């Protein structure tokens, strides 16, 4: 069997992180089993759908490296079109077929009548199940005549009065009791079909073998099972992945912070980190690894390792994952990305060896790519040390002025643009032996005088990256 999965976004807003996670799981599964990943645009809600959002969502997916094999822009003639708004005739045909078979019926009830019936049910403590007269086959003829005469009606599916059982790959056995849902509309009186109907018709016609989507659709699934049955269509496998929740254990929403992929993209998160983190929200790696590249998952990704419980979305963890991806990136790639950042003129002018040593050192401290130019400014180019309490303390030691004066003299003798590690070692040795400074006053003293900080990267790596001119000015500032 060839696996065919789909991601079916509604283009009513930016790509949500929950949607991105669903897309990712579908993508990964298709890659793991050599299947096809279909992108279907569910734009039947014409008022809320917007083709601009379709473009933006596809662009965000592309940014994450989630590339579909088939979709509106890559149609397979056997399955096209891929936008539901272009498939209205198909849904109509299927709906009429169900009416003909008596599995659905025309419903002329007005909104007022339906509302009144709902209120009555509520007053009597019953579920608001459709009780209109049109479900009664004795009205079929009248209905057909009214339709022929040009009247509009909704098409309502006759929900079988029996229970349904779903064997979900994530949730296990889900039992839907009989009478859980009443007869439901599949085509509105304005001719527009509804999600539950389109989704099944499409999944059936597009030969979708696995439906991997969010748990919030579990309630829809019972209606969809009924429609599959009515169409005589083969059921796909279902995997309803767990809900994303915030720290307060409530469903993830804007209250919890940025929920669209685009915002993270603008905040310089790496696409690979985003994929890595989203993948872990509800799925675990067989070796329990936290950090991986989605392209390395290959056959490792499967539907067996989903967790059935809700996954807590935690931006701090995402940041950590991002910093791990920064660390694991090759220095050559880091240099390319850093050079794309604004205000990197100094960086760009340096030798390849300097750049390599610089990213190698700073990646331990950077969470995001824009942190590199910030760190260069703060740790390498800053000529005016900020007099923190810790620095003031170092400067107050009686040994520090001696160190400062010695180092200033040495620096003034240097003719090159940068000092070497050997020169730095020789200075430290001199302070230790000739100036007889030991322990904390030695190490903190040298660090304070050369960097203007009380802590930071190993001096043997940092000082050879710092221009001598900067070291001079720093020490002039500290001598004041
Ligand atoms: N259009 C639906 C959504 O965006 C997709 C549901 C499904 O995957 O079946 O939630």
Short mmCIF file of C-alpha atoms and ligand atoms in Angstrom, two decimals:
data_model
loop_
_atom_site.label_atom_id
_atom_site.label_comp_id
_atom_site.label_asym_id
_atom_site.label_seq_id
_atom_site.Cartn_x
_atom_site.Cartn_y
_atom_site.Cartn_z
CA UNK A 1 0.00 0.00 0.00
CA UNK A 2 1.32 3.43 -0.87
CA UNK A 3 0.94 5.73 2.06
CA UNK A 4 -0.75 9.04 1.30
CA UNK A 5 -1.10 11.62 4.05
CA UNK A 6 -2.38 15.15 3.95
CA UNK A 7 -2.17 18.44 5.73
CA UNK A 8 -5.40 20.35 5.26
CA UNK A 9 -5.13 23.89 6.57
CA UNK A 10 -7.91 26.43 6.45
CA UNK A 11 -6.42 29.67 5.13
CA UNK A 12 -8.06 31.84 7.75
CA UNK A 13 -4.92 33.14 9.44
CA UNK A 14 -1.22 32.61 9.85
CA UNK A 15 0.15 29.09 10.27
CA UNK A 16 -0.45 28.15 13.90
CA UNK A 17 2.20 26.18 15.75
CA UNK A 18 -0.35 23.41 16.30
CA UNK A 19 -0.95 23.29 12.55
CA UNK A 20 2.77 23.33 11.86
CA UNK A 21 3.20 20.38 14.20
CA UNK A 22 0.44 18.44 12.39
CA UNK A 23 2.03 19.27 9.03
CA UNK A 24 5.40 18.16 10.33
CA UNK A 25 4.11 14.80 11.58
CA UNK A 26 2.45 14.14 8.23
CA UNK A 27 5.58 15.17 6.39
CA UNK A 28 7.83 13.04 8.59
CA UNK A 29 5.59 10.03 8.29
CA UNK A 30 5.46 10.31 4.51
CA UNK A 31 9.25 10.54 4.43
CA UNK A 32 9.67 7.62 6.82
CA UNK A 33 7.58 5.26 4.72
CA UNK A 34 8.26 6.64 1.26
CA UNK A 35 4.72 7.97 0.97
CA UNK A 36 3.18 11.07 -0.54
CA UNK A 37 2.45 14.23 1.40
CA UNK A 38 -0.55 16.12 0.06
CA UNK A 39 -1.42 19.72 0.82
CA UNK A 40 -5.14 20.42 0.61
CA UNK A 41 -6.58 23.85 1.15
CA UNK A 42 -9.81 23.73 3.13
CA UNK A 43 -11.31 27.04 2.10
CA UNK A 44 -15.01 26.29 2.14
CA UNK A 45 -15.55 29.02 4.70
CA UNK A 46 -15.45 31.70 2.03
CA UNK A 47 -15.93 34.57 4.43
CA UNK A 48 -12.94 33.73 6.60
CA UNK A 49 -10.68 32.21 3.94
CA UNK A 50 -8.20 34.38 2.14
CA UNK A 51 -5.75 33.37 -0.57
CA UNK A 52 -3.14 35.63 1.00
CA UNK A 53 -3.16 33.41 4.09
CA UNK A 54 -2.83 30.37 1.87
CA UNK A 55 0.38 31.85 0.45
CA UNK A 56 1.68 32.88 3.86
CA UNK A 57 1.00 29.47 5.36
CA UNK A 58 2.73 27.67 2.50
CA UNK A 59 5.64 30.04 2.83
CA UNK A 60 5.99 29.31 6.54
CA UNK A 61 5.82 25.58 5.85
CA UNK A 62 8.52 25.97 3.24
CA UNK A 63 10.61 27.91 5.73
CA UNK A 64 10.36 24.94 8.08
CA UNK A 65 11.41 22.63 5.26
CA UNK A 66 7.99 20.97 5.20
CA UNK A 67 7.55 20.57 1.49
CA UNK A 68 4.50 18.88 0.02
CA UNK A 69 4.59 16.43 -2.88
CA UNK A 70 1.15 17.34 -4.18
CA UNK A 71 -0.94 20.44 -3.74
CA UNK A 72 -2.50 23.36 -5.60
CA UNK A 73 0.89 24.29 -7.04
CA UNK A 74 1.94 20.68 -7.71
CA UNK A 75 -1.21 18.99 -8.95
CA UNK A 76 -1.44 15.33 -9.76
CA UNK A 77 -4.17 15.21 -12.44
CA UNK A 78 -5.62 12.10 -10.80
CA UNK A 79 -6.47 14.04 -7.64
CA UNK A 80 -6.65 17.75 -8.55
CA UNK A 81 -7.97 20.29 -7.73
CA UNK A 82 -6.61 20.67 -4.21
CA UNK A 83 -8.61 23.67 -3.06
CA UNK A 84 -12.00 22.76 -1.67
CA UNK A 85 -13.49 25.93 -3.14
CA UNK A 86 -12.73 24.45 -6.56
CA UNK A 87 -14.35 21.11 -5.76
CA UNK A 88 -17.92 22.26 -5.11
CA UNK A 89 -19.33 20.24 -8.00
CA UNK A 90 -17.73 17.07 -6.66
CA UNK A 91 -19.31 17.55 -3.22
CA UNK A 92 -22.64 18.33 -4.80
CA UNK A 93 -22.57 15.13 -6.80
CA UNK A 94 -21.74 13.06 -3.72
CA UNK A 95 -24.38 14.80 -1.63
CA UNK A 96 -27.08 14.25 -4.26
CA UNK A 97 -26.05 10.64 -4.45
CA UNK A 98 -26.66 10.28 -0.72
CA UNK A 99 -30.07 11.94 -1.08
CA UNK A 100 -30.95 9.55 -3.84
CA UNK A 101 -29.98 6.60 -1.68
CA UNK A 102 -32.08 7.93 1.19
CA UNK A 103 -28.96 8.43 3.31
CA UNK A 104 -29.46 12.19 3.33
CA UNK A 105 -32.49 14.42 2.87
CA UNK A 106 -33.45 17.93 1.91
CA UNK A 107 -34.26 20.07 4.87
CA UNK A 108 -36.39 23.18 4.40
CA UNK A 109 -36.51 24.12 8.07
CA UNK A 110 -35.83 27.77 8.65
CA UNK A 111 -33.23 29.00 11.11
CA UNK A 112 -36.05 30.12 13.38
CA UNK A 113 -37.63 26.69 13.39
CA UNK A 114 -34.31 25.04 14.15
CA UNK A 115 -33.60 27.52 16.92
CA UNK A 116 -37.01 26.95 18.47
CA UNK A 117 -36.47 23.19 18.39
CA UNK A 118 -33.05 23.61 20.06
CA UNK A 119 -34.55 25.77 22.79
CA UNK A 120 -37.31 23.27 23.39
CA UNK A 121 -34.77 20.46 23.74
CA UNK A 122 -32.70 22.54 26.13
CA UNK A 123 -35.80 23.36 28.22
CA UNK A 124 -36.66 19.67 28.41
CA UNK A 125 -33.06 18.76 29.26
CA UNK A 126 -32.49 16.85 26.03
CA UNK A 127 -29.57 17.04 23.58
CA UNK A 128 -30.42 19.37 20.68
CA UNK A 129 -30.89 16.66 18.11
CA UNK A 130 -32.57 17.45 14.79
CA UNK A 131 -36.25 16.71 14.95
CA UNK A 132 -37.53 18.48 11.85
CA UNK A 133 -40.24 16.86 9.80
CA UNK A 134 -38.09 16.52 6.68
CA UNK A 135 -36.27 13.50 7.99
CA UNK A 136 -39.47 11.60 7.60
CA UNK A 137 -39.39 9.78 4.20
CA UNK A 138 -43.04 10.58 3.66
CA UNK A 139 -41.96 14.14 2.79
CA UNK A 140 -39.41 13.04 0.17
CA UNK A 141 -41.71 13.67 -2.77
CA UNK A 142 -42.74 17.11 -1.56
CA UNK A 143 -39.07 17.97 -1.00
CA UNK A 144 -38.10 16.93 -4.51
CA UNK A 145 -40.90 18.98 -6.00
CA UNK A 146 -39.90 22.07 -4.06
CA UNK A 147 -36.28 21.63 -5.17
CA UNK A 148 -37.40 21.21 -8.77
CA UNK A 149 -39.37 24.41 -8.42
CA UNK A 150 -36.11 26.15 -7.55
CA UNK A 151 -36.40 26.35 -3.78
CA UNK A 152 -33.26 26.15 -1.70
CA UNK A 153 -32.73 23.62 1.07
CA UNK A 154 -29.93 22.30 3.18
CA UNK A 155 -28.92 18.69 2.72
CA UNK A 156 -28.87 16.83 5.98
CA UNK A 157 -27.17 13.51 6.58
CA UNK A 158 -29.26 10.84 8.25
CA UNK A 159 -27.09 9.86 11.21
CA UNK A 160 -27.40 6.14 11.91
CA UNK A 161 -28.64 5.39 15.41
CA UNK A 162 -25.79 3.17 16.45
CA UNK A 163 -22.50 3.46 18.21
CA UNK A 164 -19.18 3.79 16.42
CA UNK A 165 -15.73 2.66 17.49
CA UNK A 166 -12.57 4.24 16.26
CA UNK A 167 -9.21 2.50 16.65
CA UNK A 168 -7.04 5.52 16.85
CA UNK A 169 -3.26 5.14 16.56
CA UNK A 170 -2.76 7.58 19.43
CA UNK A 171 -5.92 7.53 21.50
CA UNK A 172 -6.55 3.81 21.24
CA UNK A 173 -10.16 2.66 21.17
CA UNK A 174 -12.57 5.58 21.11
CA UNK A 175 -16.23 4.67 21.47
CA UNK A 176 -18.91 7.05 20.26
CA UNK A 177 -22.26 6.08 21.81
CA UNK A 178 -25.39 5.80 19.69
CA UNK A 179 -27.39 9.01 19.44
CA UNK A 180 -24.34 11.11 20.19
CA UNK A 181 -25.05 13.16 17.11
CA UNK A 182 -28.27 13.85 15.32
CA UNK A 183 -28.82 14.28 11.59
CA UNK A 184 -26.33 16.90 10.50
CA UNK A 185 -26.06 19.31 7.62
CA UNK A 186 -23.60 18.36 4.90
CA UNK A 187 -24.55 21.07 2.39
CA UNK A 188 -25.95 24.39 3.56
CA UNK A 189 -28.99 25.92 1.91
CA UNK A 190 -26.68 28.38 0.14
CA UNK A 191 -25.11 25.40 -1.63
CA UNK A 192 -21.87 25.41 0.37
CA UNK A 193 -20.77 22.04 1.71
CA UNK A 194 -19.50 21.72 5.28
CA UNK A 195 -16.10 20.61 6.54
CA UNK A 196 -17.00 17.13 7.81
CA UNK A 197 -18.46 16.18 4.47
CA UNK A 198 -15.80 17.73 2.19
CA UNK A 199 -13.05 16.28 4.31
CA UNK A 200 -14.31 12.71 3.90
CA UNK A 201 -15.11 13.05 0.21
CA UNK A 202 -11.63 14.43 -0.38
CA UNK A 203 -9.76 11.98 1.82
CA UNK A 204 -11.61 9.21 0.00
CA UNK A 205 -11.04 10.56 -3.52
CA UNK A 206 -7.46 11.53 -2.81
CA UNK A 207 -6.72 7.98 -1.56
CA UNK A 208 -5.57 9.24 1.82
CA UNK A 209 -4.40 6.27 3.87
CA UNK A 210 -3.54 7.99 7.17
CA UNK A 211 -5.21 10.98 8.78
CA UNK A 212 -2.82 12.53 11.29
CA UNK A 213 -4.34 15.61 12.91
CA UNK A 214 -5.02 17.34 16.19
CA UNK A 215 -7.11 15.80 18.94
CA UNK A 216 -9.54 18.71 18.65
CA UNK A 217 -10.96 16.92 15.60
CA UNK A 218 -11.82 13.77 17.54
CA UNK A 219 -15.38 14.99 17.98
CA UNK A 220 -15.77 15.47 14.25
CA UNK A 221 -14.53 12.00 13.56
CA UNK A 222 -17.78 10.27 14.49
CA UNK A 223 -19.59 12.24 11.77
CA UNK A 224 -16.82 11.43 9.38
CA UNK A 225 -17.01 7.71 10.20
CA UNK A 226 -20.70 7.84 9.33
CA UNK A 227 -19.99 9.46 6.00
CA UNK A 228 -17.26 6.95 5.13
CA UNK A 229 -19.76 4.23 5.83
CA UNK A 230 -22.44 5.87 3.71
CA UNK A 231 -20.02 6.30 0.81
CA UNK A 232 -18.86 2.72 1.14
CA UNK A 233 -15.34 4.14 1.32
CA UNK A 234 -12.37 2.46 2.97
CA UNK A 235 -11.47 4.01 6.31
CA UNK A 236 -8.01 5.49 6.60
CA UNK A 237 -5.96 4.98 9.75
CA UNK A 238 -6.49 7.82 12.21
CA UNK A 239 -3.92 9.31 14.54
CA UNK A 240 -5.24 12.16 16.67
CA UNK A 241 -2.25 13.82 18.24
CA UNK A 242 -2.47 15.29 21.70
CA UNK A 243 -3.56 18.80 22.48
CA UNK A 244 -1.03 21.58 22.99
CA UNK A 245 -1.49 23.31 26.32
CA UNK A 246 0.06 26.30 28.04
CA UNK A 247 1.60 26.47 31.51
CA UNK A 248 -1.85 26.78 33.06
CA UNK A 249 -2.80 23.47 31.36
CA UNK A 250 -5.37 25.28 29.24
CA UNK A 251 -5.56 24.83 25.49
CA UNK A 252 -2.79 26.84 23.86
CA UNK A 253 -4.00 30.22 22.71
CA UNK A 254 -2.69 33.71 22.07
CA UNK A 255 -2.86 34.40 25.80
CA UNK A 256 0.12 32.10 26.17
CA UNK A 257 2.28 34.18 23.83
CA UNK A 258 3.15 33.87 20.17
CA UNK A 259 1.24 31.03 18.57
CA UNK A 260 1.98 31.61 14.91
CA UNK A 261 5.08 30.23 13.24
CA UNK A 262 5.60 33.55 11.52
CA UNK A 263 6.29 35.35 14.78
CA UNK A 264 8.98 32.86 15.71
CA UNK A 265 10.43 33.19 12.25
CA UNK A 266 10.61 36.97 12.73
CA UNK A 267 12.24 36.45 16.09
CA UNK A 268 15.09 34.57 14.42
CA UNK A 269 14.33 31.05 15.57
CA UNK A 270 16.02 28.51 13.33
CA UNK A 271 13.62 26.44 11.23
CA UNK A 272 15.36 23.24 12.26
CA UNK A 273 14.99 24.14 15.94
CA UNK A 274 11.31 24.90 15.41
CA UNK A 275 10.79 21.50 13.74
CA UNK A 276 12.79 19.73 16.44
CA UNK A 277 10.83 21.31 19.26
CA UNK A 278 7.40 20.91 17.67
CA UNK A 279 8.19 17.27 16.89
CA UNK A 280 8.87 16.62 20.57
CA UNK A 281 5.49 18.02 21.59
CA UNK A 282 3.64 14.74 21.55
CA UNK A 283 6.23 12.42 20.01
CA UNK A 284 9.47 11.03 21.39
CA UNK A 285 12.62 9.82 19.71
CA UNK A 286 13.33 6.09 20.20
CA UNK A 287 16.66 6.92 21.85
CA UNK A 288 14.97 9.67 23.89
CA UNK A 289 17.18 12.28 22.21
CA UNK A 290 16.08 15.85 22.57
CA UNK A 291 18.10 17.40 19.80
CA UNK A 292 17.89 16.16 16.25
CA UNK A 293 17.50 17.24 12.69
CA UNK A 294 14.19 16.34 11.11
CA UNK A 295 16.04 15.09 8.04
CA UNK A 296 17.90 12.59 10.18
CA UNK A 297 14.72 10.99 11.47
CA UNK A 298 14.15 9.00 8.29
CA UNK A 299 12.69 5.60 9.19
CA UNK A 300 12.93 6.38 12.90
CA UNK A 301 9.71 8.38 12.76
CA UNK A 302 6.65 6.22 13.28
CA UNK A 303 3.13 6.47 14.60
CA UNK A 304 3.84 4.30 17.62
CA UNK A 305 5.69 6.89 19.66
CA UNK A 306 2.98 9.50 20.02
CA UNK A 307 1.98 10.38 23.54
CA UNK A 308 -1.71 10.38 24.33
CA UNK A 309 -1.46 13.07 26.99
CA UNK A 310 -1.45 16.80 26.36
CA UNK A 311 1.89 18.41 25.52
CA UNK A 312 2.93 21.57 27.31
CA UNK A 313 4.23 24.31 25.09
CA UNK A 314 7.19 25.99 26.70
CA UNK A 315 8.97 28.85 24.94
CA UNK A 316 11.96 28.53 27.27
CA UNK A 317 12.50 24.97 26.11
CA UNK A 318 12.13 26.11 22.51
CA UNK A 319 14.82 28.73 23.13
CA UNK A 320 17.08 26.08 24.58
CA UNK A 321 16.49 23.82 21.57
CA UNK A 322 17.33 26.79 19.37
CA UNK A 323 20.61 27.41 21.17
CA UNK A 324 21.49 23.72 20.84
CA UNK A 325 20.91 23.96 17.09
CA UNK A 326 23.12 27.04 16.96
CA UNK A 327 25.85 25.02 18.71
CA UNK A 328 25.49 22.06 16.43
CA UNK A 329 25.58 24.06 13.22
CA UNK A 330 28.82 23.97 11.23
CA UNK A 331 31.04 27.01 11.68
CA UNK A 332 30.93 27.66 7.95
CA UNK A 333 27.10 27.83 8.03
CA UNK A 334 27.20 30.01 11.12
CA UNK A 335 29.55 32.46 9.41
CA UNK A 336 27.24 32.65 6.40
CA UNK A 337 24.23 33.36 8.61
CA UNK A 338 26.05 35.86 10.82
CA UNK A 339 27.19 37.80 7.77
CA UNK A 340 23.60 38.19 6.66
CA UNK A 341 22.87 40.07 9.87
CA UNK A 342 22.93 43.86 9.97
CA UNK A 343 25.84 45.62 11.64
CA UNK A 344 28.41 42.97 10.94
CA UNK A 345 30.88 45.16 9.03
CA UNK A 346 33.71 44.47 11.46
CA UNK A 347 33.03 40.74 11.39
CA UNK A 348 32.92 40.63 7.60
CA UNK A 349 36.29 42.38 7.28
CA UNK A 350 38.18 39.80 9.34
CA UNK A 351 40.21 36.85 8.06
CA UNK A 352 38.60 33.43 7.60
CA UNK A 353 40.65 32.14 10.55
CA UNK A 354 39.42 34.95 12.80
CA UNK A 355 35.80 34.33 11.78
CA UNK A 356 36.12 30.63 12.48
CA UNK A 357 37.65 31.18 15.89
CA UNK A 358 35.05 33.83 16.65
CA UNK A 359 31.94 31.73 15.90
CA UNK A 360 33.53 28.72 17.57
CA UNK A 361 33.92 30.75 20.74
CA UNK A 362 30.70 32.75 20.70
CA UNK A 363 28.35 29.90 19.84
CA UNK A 364 28.63 28.74 23.43
CA UNK A 365 26.91 31.97 24.44
CA UNK A 366 24.51 32.61 21.55
CA UNK A 367 20.90 31.44 21.58
CA UNK A 368 20.04 33.09 18.27
CA UNK A 369 22.03 34.17 15.22
CA UNK A 370 21.59 37.92 15.95
CA UNK A 371 23.29 37.25 19.30
CA UNK A 372 26.60 36.90 17.43
CA UNK A 373 26.95 40.56 16.37
CA UNK A 374 25.68 41.57 19.83
CA UNK A 375 28.32 39.40 21.50
CA UNK A 376 31.02 40.73 19.16
CA UNK A 377 30.10 44.26 20.26
CA UNK A 378 29.85 43.39 23.89
CA UNK A 379 32.85 41.08 24.32
CA UNK A 380 35.21 42.03 21.51
CA UNK A 381 34.64 45.61 20.42
CA UNK A 382 33.49 47.31 23.58
CA UNK A 383 36.05 50.01 24.47
CA UNK A 384 34.20 51.43 27.45
CA UNK A 385 33.80 48.89 30.20
CA UNK A 386 30.67 49.12 32.25
CA UNK A 387 31.71 49.65 35.85
CA UNK A 388 29.75 46.89 37.52
CA UNK A 389 30.15 46.21 41.23
CA UNK A 390 32.17 43.13 40.36
CA UNK A 391 34.53 45.14 38.15
CA UNK A 392 34.81 47.89 40.76
CA UNK A 393 35.85 45.26 43.27
CA UNK A 394 38.57 43.93 40.98
CA UNK A 395 39.86 47.46 40.41
CA UNK A 396 39.89 48.09 44.16
CA UNK A 397 42.40 45.30 44.85
CA UNK A 398 45.88 46.67 45.52
CA UNK A 399 47.43 44.38 42.89
CA UNK A 400 45.17 45.51 40.04
CA UNK A 401 46.73 48.93 39.31
CA UNK A 402 50.11 47.20 38.93
CA UNK A 403 48.63 44.72 36.47
CA UNK A 404 46.87 47.47 34.57
CA UNK A 405 49.97 49.57 34.24
CA UNK A 406 52.09 46.58 33.15
CA UNK A 407 49.53 45.42 30.58
CA UNK A 408 49.04 48.95 29.23
CA UNK A 409 52.77 49.27 28.64
CA UNK A 410 52.89 45.89 26.91
CA UNK A 411 49.90 46.65 24.72
CA UNK A 412 51.45 49.93 23.65
CA UNK A 413 54.46 48.03 22.37
CA UNK A 414 52.42 45.69 20.19
CA UNK A 415 52.73 46.46 16.48
CA UNK A 416 50.24 43.89 15.16
CA UNK A 417 46.45 44.19 14.90
CA UNK A 418 45.89 41.30 17.29
CA UNK A 419 47.94 39.73 20.05
CA UNK A 420 48.70 36.02 20.07
CA UNK A 421 47.87 33.48 22.73
CA UNK A 422 51.63 33.16 23.37
CA UNK A 423 51.91 36.89 24.11
CA UNK A 424 48.97 36.68 26.47
CA UNK A 425 50.56 33.71 28.26
CA UNK A 426 53.85 35.55 28.60
CA UNK A 427 52.07 38.56 30.18
CA UNK A 428 50.19 36.35 32.60
CA UNK A 429 53.44 34.61 33.55
CA UNK A 430 55.09 37.98 34.15
CA UNK A 431 52.25 39.16 36.41
CA UNK A 432 52.47 35.89 38.30
CA UNK A 433 56.27 35.68 38.65
CA UNK A 434 57.58 39.22 38.52
CA UNK A 435 54.63 41.06 40.02
CA UNK A 436 54.04 38.12 42.40
CA UNK A 437 50.27 38.11 42.02
CA UNK A 438 48.59 34.77 42.53
CA UNK A 439 45.19 33.12 42.52
CA UNK A 440 42.05 35.21 42.17
CA UNK A 441 43.83 38.61 42.06
CA UNK A 442 45.95 37.24 39.20
CA UNK A 443 43.24 35.69 37.04
CA UNK A 444 40.46 38.11 37.81
CA UNK A 445 42.90 41.02 37.67
CA UNK A 446 44.19 40.15 34.20
CA UNK A 447 40.66 39.44 32.98
CA UNK A 448 39.28 42.67 34.43
CA UNK A 449 42.06 44.80 32.93
CA UNK A 450 41.89 43.21 29.46
CA UNK A 451 38.16 42.69 29.05
CA UNK A 452 36.47 45.08 31.45
CA UNK A 453 34.37 42.14 32.67
CA UNK A 454 34.65 39.99 35.76
CA UNK A 455 33.72 36.84 33.88
CA UNK A 456 33.31 35.60 30.32
CA UNK A 457 34.93 33.39 27.70
CA UNK A 458 38.34 31.85 28.17
CA UNK A 459 40.89 34.65 27.72
CA UNK A 460 43.18 32.55 25.55
CA UNK A 461 40.42 32.49 22.93
CA UNK A 462 38.91 35.90 23.50
CA UNK A 463 41.98 38.13 23.64
CA UNK A 464 43.51 37.00 20.31
CA UNK A 465 40.17 37.98 18.72
CA UNK A 466 40.14 41.46 20.25
CA UNK A 467 41.81 44.24 18.24
CA UNK A 468 44.84 45.71 20.02
CA UNK A 469 43.37 49.20 19.47
CA UNK A 470 40.32 48.16 21.49
CA UNK A 471 42.46 46.70 24.27
CA UNK A 472 44.40 49.98 24.46
CA UNK A 473 41.30 52.15 24.70
CA UNK A 474 39.73 49.85 27.24
CA UNK A 475 42.73 50.15 29.47
CA UNK A 476 42.84 53.91 29.08
CA UNK A 477 39.22 53.93 30.24
CA UNK A 478 39.99 51.65 33.19
CA UNK A 479 42.99 53.77 34.23
CA UNK A 480 40.85 56.85 34.64
N1 LIG B 1 -9.15 22.29 7.91
C1 LIG B 1 -9.06 21.58 9.14
C2 LIG B 1 -8.30 22.45 10.12
O1 LIG B 1 -7.63 23.38 9.71
C3 LIG B 1 -8.34 20.28 8.93
C4 LIG B 1 -8.91 19.18 9.65
C5 LIG B 1 -8.42 17.81 9.23
O2 LIG B 1 -7.19 17.64 9.19
O3 LIG B 1 -9.22 16.96 8.94
O4 LIG B 1 -8.37 22.25 11.30
#
